[in-house]
Short mmCIF file of C-alpha atoms in Angstrom, two decimals:
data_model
loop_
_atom_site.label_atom_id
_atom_site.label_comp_id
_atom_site.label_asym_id
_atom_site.label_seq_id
_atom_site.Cartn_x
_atom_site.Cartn_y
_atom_site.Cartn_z
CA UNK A 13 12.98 -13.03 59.21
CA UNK A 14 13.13 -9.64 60.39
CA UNK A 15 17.07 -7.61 60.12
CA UNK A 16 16.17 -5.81 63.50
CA UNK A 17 17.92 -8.34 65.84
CA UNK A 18 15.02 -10.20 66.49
CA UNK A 19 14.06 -13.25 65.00
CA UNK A 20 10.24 -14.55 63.92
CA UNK A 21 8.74 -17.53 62.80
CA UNK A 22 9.21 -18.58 59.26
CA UNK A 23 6.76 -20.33 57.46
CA UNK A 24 6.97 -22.92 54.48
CA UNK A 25 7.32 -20.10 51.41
CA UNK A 26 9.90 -19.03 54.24
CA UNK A 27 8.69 -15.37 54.87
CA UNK A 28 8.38 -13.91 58.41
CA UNK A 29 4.83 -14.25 60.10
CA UNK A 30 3.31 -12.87 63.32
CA UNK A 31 0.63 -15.23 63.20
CA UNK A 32 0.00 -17.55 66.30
CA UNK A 33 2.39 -19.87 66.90
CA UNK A 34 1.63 -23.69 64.55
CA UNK A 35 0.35 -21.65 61.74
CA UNK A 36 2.23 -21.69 58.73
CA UNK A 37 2.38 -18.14 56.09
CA UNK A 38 -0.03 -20.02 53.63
CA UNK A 39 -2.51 -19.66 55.92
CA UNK A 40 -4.89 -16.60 54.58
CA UNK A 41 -6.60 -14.13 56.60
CA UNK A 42 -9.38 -13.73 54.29
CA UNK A 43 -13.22 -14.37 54.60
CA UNK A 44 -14.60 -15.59 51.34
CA UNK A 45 -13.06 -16.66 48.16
CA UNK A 46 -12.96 -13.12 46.41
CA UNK A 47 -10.81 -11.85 49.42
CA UNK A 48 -8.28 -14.89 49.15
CA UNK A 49 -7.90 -14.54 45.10
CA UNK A 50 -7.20 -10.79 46.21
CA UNK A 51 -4.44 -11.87 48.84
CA UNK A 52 -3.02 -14.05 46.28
CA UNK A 53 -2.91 -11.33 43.85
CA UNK A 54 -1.31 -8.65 46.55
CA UNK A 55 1.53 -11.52 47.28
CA UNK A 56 2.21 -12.18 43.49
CA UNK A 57 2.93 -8.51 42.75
CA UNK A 58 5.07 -8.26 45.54
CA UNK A 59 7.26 -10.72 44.94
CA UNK A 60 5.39 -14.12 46.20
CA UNK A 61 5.12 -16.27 43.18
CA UNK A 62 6.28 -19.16 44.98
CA UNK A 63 5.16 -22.31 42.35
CA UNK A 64 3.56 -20.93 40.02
CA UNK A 65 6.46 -20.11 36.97
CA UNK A 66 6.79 -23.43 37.46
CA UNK A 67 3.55 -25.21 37.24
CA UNK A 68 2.86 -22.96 34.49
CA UNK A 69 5.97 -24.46 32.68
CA UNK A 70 5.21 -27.67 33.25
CA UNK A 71 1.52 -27.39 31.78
CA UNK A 72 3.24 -25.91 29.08
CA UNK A 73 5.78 -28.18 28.06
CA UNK A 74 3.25 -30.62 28.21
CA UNK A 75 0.81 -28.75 25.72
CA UNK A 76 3.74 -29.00 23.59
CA UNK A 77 4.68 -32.18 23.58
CA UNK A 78 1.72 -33.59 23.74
CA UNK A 79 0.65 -31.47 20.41
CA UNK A 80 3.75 -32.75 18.44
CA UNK A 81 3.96 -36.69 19.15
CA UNK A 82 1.14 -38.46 19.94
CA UNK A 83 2.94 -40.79 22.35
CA UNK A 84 3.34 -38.50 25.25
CA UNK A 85 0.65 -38.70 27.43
CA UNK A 86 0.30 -42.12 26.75
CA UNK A 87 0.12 -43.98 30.09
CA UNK A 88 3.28 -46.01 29.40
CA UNK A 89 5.27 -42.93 28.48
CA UNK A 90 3.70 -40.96 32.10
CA UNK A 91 4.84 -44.41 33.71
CA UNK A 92 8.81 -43.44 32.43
CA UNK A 93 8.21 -40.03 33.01
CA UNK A 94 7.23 -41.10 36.80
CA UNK A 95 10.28 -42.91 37.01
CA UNK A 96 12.65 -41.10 35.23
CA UNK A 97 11.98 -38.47 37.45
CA UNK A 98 12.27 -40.29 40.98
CA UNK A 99 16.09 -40.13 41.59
CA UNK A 100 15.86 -35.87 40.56
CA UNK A 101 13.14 -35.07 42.76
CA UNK A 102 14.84 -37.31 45.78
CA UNK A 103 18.10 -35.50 45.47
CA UNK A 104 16.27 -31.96 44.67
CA UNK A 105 14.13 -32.63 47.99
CA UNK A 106 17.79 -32.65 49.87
CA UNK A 107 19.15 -29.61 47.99
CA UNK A 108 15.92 -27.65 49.32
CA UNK A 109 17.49 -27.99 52.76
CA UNK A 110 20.64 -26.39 51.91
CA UNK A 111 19.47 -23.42 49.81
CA UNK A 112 16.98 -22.73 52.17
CA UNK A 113 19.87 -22.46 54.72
CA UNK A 114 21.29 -19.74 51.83
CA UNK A 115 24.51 -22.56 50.90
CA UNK A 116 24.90 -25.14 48.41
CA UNK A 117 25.92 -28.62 47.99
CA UNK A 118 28.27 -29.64 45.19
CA UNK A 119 28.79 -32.90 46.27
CA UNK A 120 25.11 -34.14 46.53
CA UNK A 121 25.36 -36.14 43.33
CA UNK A 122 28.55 -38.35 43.89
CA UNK A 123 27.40 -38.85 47.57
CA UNK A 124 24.78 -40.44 46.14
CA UNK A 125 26.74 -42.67 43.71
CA UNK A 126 29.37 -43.74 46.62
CA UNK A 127 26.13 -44.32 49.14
CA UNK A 128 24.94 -46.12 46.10
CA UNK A 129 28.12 -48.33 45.83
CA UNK A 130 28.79 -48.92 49.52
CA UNK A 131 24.53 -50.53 49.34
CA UNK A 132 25.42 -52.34 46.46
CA UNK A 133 28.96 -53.99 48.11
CA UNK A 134 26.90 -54.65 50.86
CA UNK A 135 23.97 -56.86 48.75
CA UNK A 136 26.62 -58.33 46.99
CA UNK A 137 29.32 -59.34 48.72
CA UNK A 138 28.48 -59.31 52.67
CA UNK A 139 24.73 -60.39 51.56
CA UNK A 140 23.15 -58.52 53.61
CA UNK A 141 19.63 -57.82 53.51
CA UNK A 142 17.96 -55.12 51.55
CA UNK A 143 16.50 -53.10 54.14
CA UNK A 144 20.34 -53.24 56.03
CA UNK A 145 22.00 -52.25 53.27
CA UNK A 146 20.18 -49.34 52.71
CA UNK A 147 20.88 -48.10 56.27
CA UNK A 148 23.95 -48.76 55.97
CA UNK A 149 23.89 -46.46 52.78
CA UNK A 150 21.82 -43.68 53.98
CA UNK A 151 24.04 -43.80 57.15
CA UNK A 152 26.95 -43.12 55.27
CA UNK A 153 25.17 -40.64 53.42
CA UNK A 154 24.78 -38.83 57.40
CA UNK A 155 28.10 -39.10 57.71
CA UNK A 156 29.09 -37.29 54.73
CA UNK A 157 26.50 -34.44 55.89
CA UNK A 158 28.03 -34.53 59.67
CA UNK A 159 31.39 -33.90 58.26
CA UNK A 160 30.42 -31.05 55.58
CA UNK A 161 27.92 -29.35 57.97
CA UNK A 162 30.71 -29.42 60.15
CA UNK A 163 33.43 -28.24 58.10
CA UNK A 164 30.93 -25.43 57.21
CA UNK A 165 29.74 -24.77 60.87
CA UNK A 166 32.72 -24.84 62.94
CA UNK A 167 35.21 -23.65 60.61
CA UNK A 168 33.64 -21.36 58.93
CA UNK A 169 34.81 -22.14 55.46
CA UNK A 170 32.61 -21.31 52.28
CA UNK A 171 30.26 -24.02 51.41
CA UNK A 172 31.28 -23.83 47.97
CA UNK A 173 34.71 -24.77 48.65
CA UNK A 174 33.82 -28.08 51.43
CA UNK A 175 31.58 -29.21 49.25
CA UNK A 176 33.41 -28.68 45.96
CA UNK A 177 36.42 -30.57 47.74
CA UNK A 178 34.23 -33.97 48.45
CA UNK A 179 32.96 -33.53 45.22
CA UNK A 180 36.61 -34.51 44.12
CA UNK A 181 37.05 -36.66 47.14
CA UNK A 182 33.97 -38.90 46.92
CA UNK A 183 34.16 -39.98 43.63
CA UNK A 184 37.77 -41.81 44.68
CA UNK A 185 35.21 -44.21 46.96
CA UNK A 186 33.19 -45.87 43.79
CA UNK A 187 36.57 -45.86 41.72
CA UNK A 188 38.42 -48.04 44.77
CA UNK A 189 35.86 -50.06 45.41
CA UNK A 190 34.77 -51.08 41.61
CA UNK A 191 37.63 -50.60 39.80
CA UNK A 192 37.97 -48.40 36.62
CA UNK A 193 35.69 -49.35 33.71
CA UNK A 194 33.75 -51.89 36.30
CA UNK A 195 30.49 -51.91 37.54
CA UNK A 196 28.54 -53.60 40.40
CA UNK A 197 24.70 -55.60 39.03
CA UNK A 198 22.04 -53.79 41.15
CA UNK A 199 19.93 -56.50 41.26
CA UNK A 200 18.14 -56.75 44.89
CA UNK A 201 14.87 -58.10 43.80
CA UNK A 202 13.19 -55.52 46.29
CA UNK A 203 15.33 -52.30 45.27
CA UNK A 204 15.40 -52.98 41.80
CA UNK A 205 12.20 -53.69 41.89
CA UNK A 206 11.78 -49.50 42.72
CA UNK A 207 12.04 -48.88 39.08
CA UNK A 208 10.46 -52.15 37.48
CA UNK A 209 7.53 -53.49 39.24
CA UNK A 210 4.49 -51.99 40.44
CA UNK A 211 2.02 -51.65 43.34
CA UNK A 212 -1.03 -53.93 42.88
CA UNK A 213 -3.65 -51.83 41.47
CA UNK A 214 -6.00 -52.63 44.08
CA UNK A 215 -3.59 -51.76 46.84
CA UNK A 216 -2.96 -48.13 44.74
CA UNK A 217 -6.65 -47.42 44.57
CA UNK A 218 -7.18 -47.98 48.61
CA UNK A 219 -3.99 -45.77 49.41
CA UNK A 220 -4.93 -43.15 47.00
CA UNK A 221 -8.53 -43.03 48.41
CA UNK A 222 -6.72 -42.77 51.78
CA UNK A 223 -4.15 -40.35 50.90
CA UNK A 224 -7.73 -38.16 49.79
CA UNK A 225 -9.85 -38.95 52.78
CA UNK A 226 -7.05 -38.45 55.28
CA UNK A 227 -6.34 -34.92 53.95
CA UNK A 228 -9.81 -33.79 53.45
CA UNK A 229 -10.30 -35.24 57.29
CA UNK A 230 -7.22 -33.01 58.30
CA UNK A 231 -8.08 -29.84 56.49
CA UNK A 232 -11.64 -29.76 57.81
CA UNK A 233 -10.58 -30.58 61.30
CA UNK A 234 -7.90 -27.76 61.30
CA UNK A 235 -10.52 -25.61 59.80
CA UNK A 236 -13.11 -26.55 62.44
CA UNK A 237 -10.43 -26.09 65.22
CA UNK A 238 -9.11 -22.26 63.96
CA UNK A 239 -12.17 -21.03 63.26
CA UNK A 240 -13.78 -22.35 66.72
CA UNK A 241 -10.42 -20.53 68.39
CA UNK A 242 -11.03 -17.14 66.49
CA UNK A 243 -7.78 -17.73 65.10
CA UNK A 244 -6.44 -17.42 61.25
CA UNK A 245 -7.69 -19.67 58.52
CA UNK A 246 -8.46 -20.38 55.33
CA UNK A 247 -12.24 -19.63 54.13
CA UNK A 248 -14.11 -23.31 54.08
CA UNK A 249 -14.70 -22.90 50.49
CA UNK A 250 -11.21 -22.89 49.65
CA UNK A 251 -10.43 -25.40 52.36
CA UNK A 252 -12.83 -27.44 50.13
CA UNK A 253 -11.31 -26.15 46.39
CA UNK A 254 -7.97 -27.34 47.91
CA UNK A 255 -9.37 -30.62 48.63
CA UNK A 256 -11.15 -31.28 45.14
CA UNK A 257 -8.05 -30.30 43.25
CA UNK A 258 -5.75 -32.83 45.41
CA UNK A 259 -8.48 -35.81 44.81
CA UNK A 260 -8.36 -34.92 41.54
CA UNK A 261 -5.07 -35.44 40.62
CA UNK A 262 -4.29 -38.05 43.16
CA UNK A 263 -7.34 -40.04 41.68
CA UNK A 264 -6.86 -39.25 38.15
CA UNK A 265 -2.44 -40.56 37.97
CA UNK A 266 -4.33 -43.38 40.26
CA UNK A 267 -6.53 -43.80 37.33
CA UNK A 268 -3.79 -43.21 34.56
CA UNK A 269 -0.80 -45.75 35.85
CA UNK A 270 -3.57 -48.45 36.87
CA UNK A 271 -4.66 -49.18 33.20
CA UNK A 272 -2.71 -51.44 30.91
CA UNK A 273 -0.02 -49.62 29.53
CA UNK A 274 1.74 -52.69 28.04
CA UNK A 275 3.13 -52.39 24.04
CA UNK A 276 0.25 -55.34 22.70
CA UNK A 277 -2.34 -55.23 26.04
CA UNK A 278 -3.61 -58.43 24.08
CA UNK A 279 -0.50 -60.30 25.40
CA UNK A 280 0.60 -59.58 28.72
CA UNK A 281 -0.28 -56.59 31.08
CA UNK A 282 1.62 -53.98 32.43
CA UNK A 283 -0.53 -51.85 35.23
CA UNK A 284 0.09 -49.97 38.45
CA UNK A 285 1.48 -47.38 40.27
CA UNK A 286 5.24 -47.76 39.93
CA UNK A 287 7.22 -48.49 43.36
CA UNK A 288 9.06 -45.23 42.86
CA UNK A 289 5.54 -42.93 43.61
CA UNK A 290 4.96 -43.78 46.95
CA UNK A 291 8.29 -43.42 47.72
CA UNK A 292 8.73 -39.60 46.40
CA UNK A 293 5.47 -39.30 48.31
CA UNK A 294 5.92 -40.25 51.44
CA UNK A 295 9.43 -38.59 51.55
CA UNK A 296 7.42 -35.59 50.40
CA UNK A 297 4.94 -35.81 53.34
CA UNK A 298 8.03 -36.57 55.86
CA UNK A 299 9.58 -33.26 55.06
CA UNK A 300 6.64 -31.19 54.45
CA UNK A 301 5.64 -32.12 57.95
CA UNK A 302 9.12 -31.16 58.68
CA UNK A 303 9.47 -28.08 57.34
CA UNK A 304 6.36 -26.62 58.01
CA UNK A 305 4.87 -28.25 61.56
CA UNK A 306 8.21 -28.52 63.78
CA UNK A 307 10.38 -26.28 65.59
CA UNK A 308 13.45 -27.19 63.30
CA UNK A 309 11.78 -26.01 60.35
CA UNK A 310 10.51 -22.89 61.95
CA UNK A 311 14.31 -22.72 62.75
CA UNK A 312 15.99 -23.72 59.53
CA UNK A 313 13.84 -20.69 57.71
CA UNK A 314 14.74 -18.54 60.71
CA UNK A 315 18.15 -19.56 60.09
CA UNK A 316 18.10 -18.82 56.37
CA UNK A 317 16.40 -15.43 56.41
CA UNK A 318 18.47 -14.04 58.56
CA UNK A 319 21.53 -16.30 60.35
CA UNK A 320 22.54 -13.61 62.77
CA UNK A 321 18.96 -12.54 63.98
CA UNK A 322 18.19 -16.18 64.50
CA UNK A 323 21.57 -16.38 66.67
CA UNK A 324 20.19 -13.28 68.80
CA UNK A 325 17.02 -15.05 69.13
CA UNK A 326 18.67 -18.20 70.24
CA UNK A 327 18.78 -20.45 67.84
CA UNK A 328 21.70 -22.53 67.50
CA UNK A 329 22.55 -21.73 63.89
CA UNK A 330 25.79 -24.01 63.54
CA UNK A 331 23.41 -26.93 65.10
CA UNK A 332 20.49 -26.14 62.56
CA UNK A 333 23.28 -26.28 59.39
CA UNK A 334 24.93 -29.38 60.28
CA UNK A 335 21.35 -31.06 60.53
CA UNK A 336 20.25 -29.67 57.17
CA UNK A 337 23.65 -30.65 55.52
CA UNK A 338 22.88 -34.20 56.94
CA UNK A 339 19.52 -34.65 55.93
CA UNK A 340 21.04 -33.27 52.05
CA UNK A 341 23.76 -35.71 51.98
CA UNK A 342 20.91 -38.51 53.50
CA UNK A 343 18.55 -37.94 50.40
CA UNK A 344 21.31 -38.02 48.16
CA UNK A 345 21.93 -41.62 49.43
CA UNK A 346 18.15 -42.53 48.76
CA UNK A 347 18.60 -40.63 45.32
CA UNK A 348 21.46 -42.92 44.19
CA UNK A 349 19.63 -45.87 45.47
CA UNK A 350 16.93 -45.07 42.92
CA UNK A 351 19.51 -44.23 39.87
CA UNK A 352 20.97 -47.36 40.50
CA UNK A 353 17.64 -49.22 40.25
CA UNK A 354 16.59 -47.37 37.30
CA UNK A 355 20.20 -48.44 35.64
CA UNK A 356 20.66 -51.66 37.39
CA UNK A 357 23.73 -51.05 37.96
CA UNK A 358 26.59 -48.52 39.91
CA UNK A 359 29.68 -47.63 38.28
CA UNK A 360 32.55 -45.36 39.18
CA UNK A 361 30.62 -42.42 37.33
CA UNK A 362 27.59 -42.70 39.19
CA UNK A 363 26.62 -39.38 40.89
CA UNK A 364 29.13 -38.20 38.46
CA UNK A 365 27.20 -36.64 35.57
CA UNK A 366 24.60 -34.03 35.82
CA UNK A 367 22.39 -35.63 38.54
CA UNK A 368 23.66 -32.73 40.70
CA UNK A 369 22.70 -29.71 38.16
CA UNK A 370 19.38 -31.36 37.31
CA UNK A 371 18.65 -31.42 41.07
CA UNK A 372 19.49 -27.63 42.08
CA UNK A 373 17.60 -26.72 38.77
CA UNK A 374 14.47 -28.62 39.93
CA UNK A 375 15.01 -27.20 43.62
CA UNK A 376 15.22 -23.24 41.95
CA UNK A 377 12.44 -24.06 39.11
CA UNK A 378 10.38 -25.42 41.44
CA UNK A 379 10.56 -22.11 43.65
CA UNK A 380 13.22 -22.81 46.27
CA UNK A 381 15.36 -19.12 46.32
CA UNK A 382 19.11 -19.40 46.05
CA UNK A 383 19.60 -17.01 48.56
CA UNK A 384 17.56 -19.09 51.60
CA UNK A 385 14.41 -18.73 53.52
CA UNK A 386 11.77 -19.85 51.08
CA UNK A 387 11.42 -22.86 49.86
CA UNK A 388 9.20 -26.42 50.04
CA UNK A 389 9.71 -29.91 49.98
CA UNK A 390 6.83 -29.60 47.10
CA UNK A 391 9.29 -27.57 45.06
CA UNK A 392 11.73 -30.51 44.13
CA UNK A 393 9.04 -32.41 43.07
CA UNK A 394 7.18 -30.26 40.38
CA UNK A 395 10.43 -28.90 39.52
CA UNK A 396 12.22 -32.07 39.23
CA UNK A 397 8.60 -33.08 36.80
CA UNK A 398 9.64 -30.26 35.07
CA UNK A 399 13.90 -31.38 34.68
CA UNK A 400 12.04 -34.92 33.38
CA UNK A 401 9.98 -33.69 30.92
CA UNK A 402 12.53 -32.02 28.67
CA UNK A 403 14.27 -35.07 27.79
CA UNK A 404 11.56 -37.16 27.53
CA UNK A 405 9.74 -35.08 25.48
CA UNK A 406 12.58 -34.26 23.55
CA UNK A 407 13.56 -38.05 23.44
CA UNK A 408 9.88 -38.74 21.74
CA UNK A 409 10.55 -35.95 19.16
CA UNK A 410 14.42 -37.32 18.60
CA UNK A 411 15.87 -34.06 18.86
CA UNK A 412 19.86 -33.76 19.75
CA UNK A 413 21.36 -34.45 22.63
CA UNK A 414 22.41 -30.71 22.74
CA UNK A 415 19.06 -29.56 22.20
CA UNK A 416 18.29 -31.29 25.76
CA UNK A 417 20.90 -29.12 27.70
CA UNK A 418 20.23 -25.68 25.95
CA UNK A 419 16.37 -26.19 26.89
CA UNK A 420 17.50 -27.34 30.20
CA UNK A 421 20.03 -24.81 31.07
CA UNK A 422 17.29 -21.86 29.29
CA UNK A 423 14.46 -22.98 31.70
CA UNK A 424 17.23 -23.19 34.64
CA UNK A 425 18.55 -19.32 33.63
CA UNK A 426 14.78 -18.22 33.74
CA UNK A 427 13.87 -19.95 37.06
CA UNK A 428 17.33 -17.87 38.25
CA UNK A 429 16.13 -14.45 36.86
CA UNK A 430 12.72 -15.05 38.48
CA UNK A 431 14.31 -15.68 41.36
CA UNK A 432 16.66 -12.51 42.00
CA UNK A 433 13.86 -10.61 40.66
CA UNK A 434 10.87 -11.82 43.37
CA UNK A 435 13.33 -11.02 45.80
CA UNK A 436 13.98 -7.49 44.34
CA UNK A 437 10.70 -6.77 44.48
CA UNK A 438 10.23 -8.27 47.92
CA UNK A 439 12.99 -6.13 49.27
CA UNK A 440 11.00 -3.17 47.57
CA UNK A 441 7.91 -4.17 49.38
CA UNK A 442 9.37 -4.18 52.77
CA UNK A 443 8.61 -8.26 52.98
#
């Protein structure tokens, strides 16, 4: 986004590019692997750091934990660490949408915990299918969006203040419905099954060597296709450095969650991916896709750069908010539906706790900028890794619950300062 009146395509990190249209900003104009290192040098000291603080935490945290208990990277405790982290990332992956718009969602959390009640009333008393009740959940989940995107749209009033009002207003729908001190079972053999069961290992392997073939098939082709066109690309050997890192960590968690992780292997077996994975990653594919290959994306970064350039160039801003306040309140529906699986339960204070402060955090560790434009579906997920791993490695080394927040709310501040200072130093650099 451009402040001249005039708006230009935004790509996933969110910053303006007068490349062709259907390329995205990641794309480098470099010819060998020297001159893309040097590109990626030029963007980090001008601001561009994107998701690196964060990955670099996360290896951290793990060097640590992993030096002081021995039980870390076991593959049962990467199996909890999987799952613990599902709901965060889910509802992180819908916060993206609103900070990238430059507003913010306070009522993301109990949205989820009243979607989550209205799919567990529907199981349990209407007995209703799974799959029906879910849509009925994420649809009121849309509805919740429609009416805050709306609010915020139309109206004009202050995110902050719609959403901090539902956030009062939505935790009345649990507390109706269940009664205080209540709780509904959340028992749905196939949802609760999200948290406690597991793919076949033989199924994981084939859709892990597909998820590896089909990107190295798409990478190459695209390369193929630019570089045929004369038009910007990525240098084949990084094409192919891009595609041997993915394998490698697709095939090696494959690897990991597919041995026996059970307490005594001798007696029974516990092995495969958990149900949870391939539902953070194909949500994460959805909205990468999204966000970085349609015209709403192009629009919602547009949008969030620069609102009133995007309204010379067209756009229909108040259009473009609504839909990414739905899609927020939406994954905050899936989001409960996972909590509740992992508890087995919803209760009038689900959604209620820090689900919602966990989820920005991941959103704005993972690189997602509090004031809009930049951000990636891909964010939420290593930052909501990195909003697990505290308290599960701090769990394994029984530290204090208090210890848990201070670390959390530390690595949170940092992320923040990072933040306002890449954008400082964009502003500096004329990007």
């Amino acid at each position: 986004m451009t402040d001249s009146g005039t708006a230009t395509d935004a790509g996933p990190s969110g910053t303006g590019s007068s490349a062709p249209a259907g390329f995205d900003s990641d794309n480098v104009q470099a010819a060998t692997i020297k001159d893309s290192a040097r590109d990626y040098l030029d963007r980090l000291r001008g601001g561009d750091m994107g998701s690196l603080p964060a990955i670099l935490g996360l290896v951290f945290l793990f060097i640590v934990f992993s030096s002081l208990n021995d039980r870390f990277l076991t593959t049962y405790n990467m199996a909890n660490l999987v799952i613990q982290s599902g709901s965060i990332i889910v509802l992180a992956m819908g916060i993206v949408f609103v900070l990238l718009l430059g507003e913010i969602d306070l009522s993301a959390g109990v949205a989820g915990g009243a979607c989550a009640t209205i799919i567990a009333l529907m199981l349990i008393d209407y007995d209703w299918t799974w799959w029906a009740a879910t849509l009925a959940g994420v649809a009121a989940g849309a509805l919740i969006g429609l009416a805050i995107g709306s609010l915020v749209a139309f109206l004009g009033i202050p995110s902050f203040v719609v959403t901090l009002a539902f956030f009062l207003a939505l935790q009345a729908i649990p507390l109706k419905l269940i009664g205080s001190g209540g709780s509904l079972r959340f028992n749905d053999e196939v949802l609760r099954g999200l948290s406690i069961k597991n793919v076949p290992v033989t199924a994981g392997w084939i859709a892990a060597i597909l998820i590896v073939v089909g990107y190295a098939a798409l990478s190459l082709w695209s390369y193929r296709t630019l570089s045929a066109k004369g038009l910007v690309h990525r240098p084949l050997g990084l094409v192919i450095i891009r595609i041997v890192v993915l394998g490698a960590i697709v095939l090696g968690v494959t690897a990991l969650l597919s041995a026996n992780r059970a307490p005594n292997p001798a007696l029974f077996n516990i092995s495969g991916i958990p149900w949870v994975l391939p539902v953070v990653v194909v949500l994460l594919l959805f909205w990468t896709f999204v966000l970085g290959r349609t015209r709403f994306g192009r629009h919602l970064y547009a949008v969030g750069g620069n609102a009133e350039a995007a309204r010379r160039a067209g756009i229909s801003v108040n259009r473009v908010k609504i839909a990414g306040f739905i899609i927020c309140s939406s994954m905050a529906a899936l989001s409960g539906l996972l909590a509740a699986s992992y508890t087995g339960k919803v209760s009038p204070g689900s959604g209620g706790g820090n689900e919602l402060l966990y989820a920005v955090g991941a959103a704005v560790i993972g690189g997602t900028s509090l004031f809009g434009g930049r951000g990636r579906a891909i964010d939420a997920v290593i930052g909501g890794l990195v909003i697990a791993t505290i308290p599960n490695g701090l769990g394994l080394l029984n530290q204090a619950s208090y210890i848990n927040f201070l670390v959390t709310g530390g690595v949170l501040l940092l992320a923040a300062s990072v933040d306002a200072i890449s954008r400082r130093r964009r502003s500096s650099a004329g990007v």
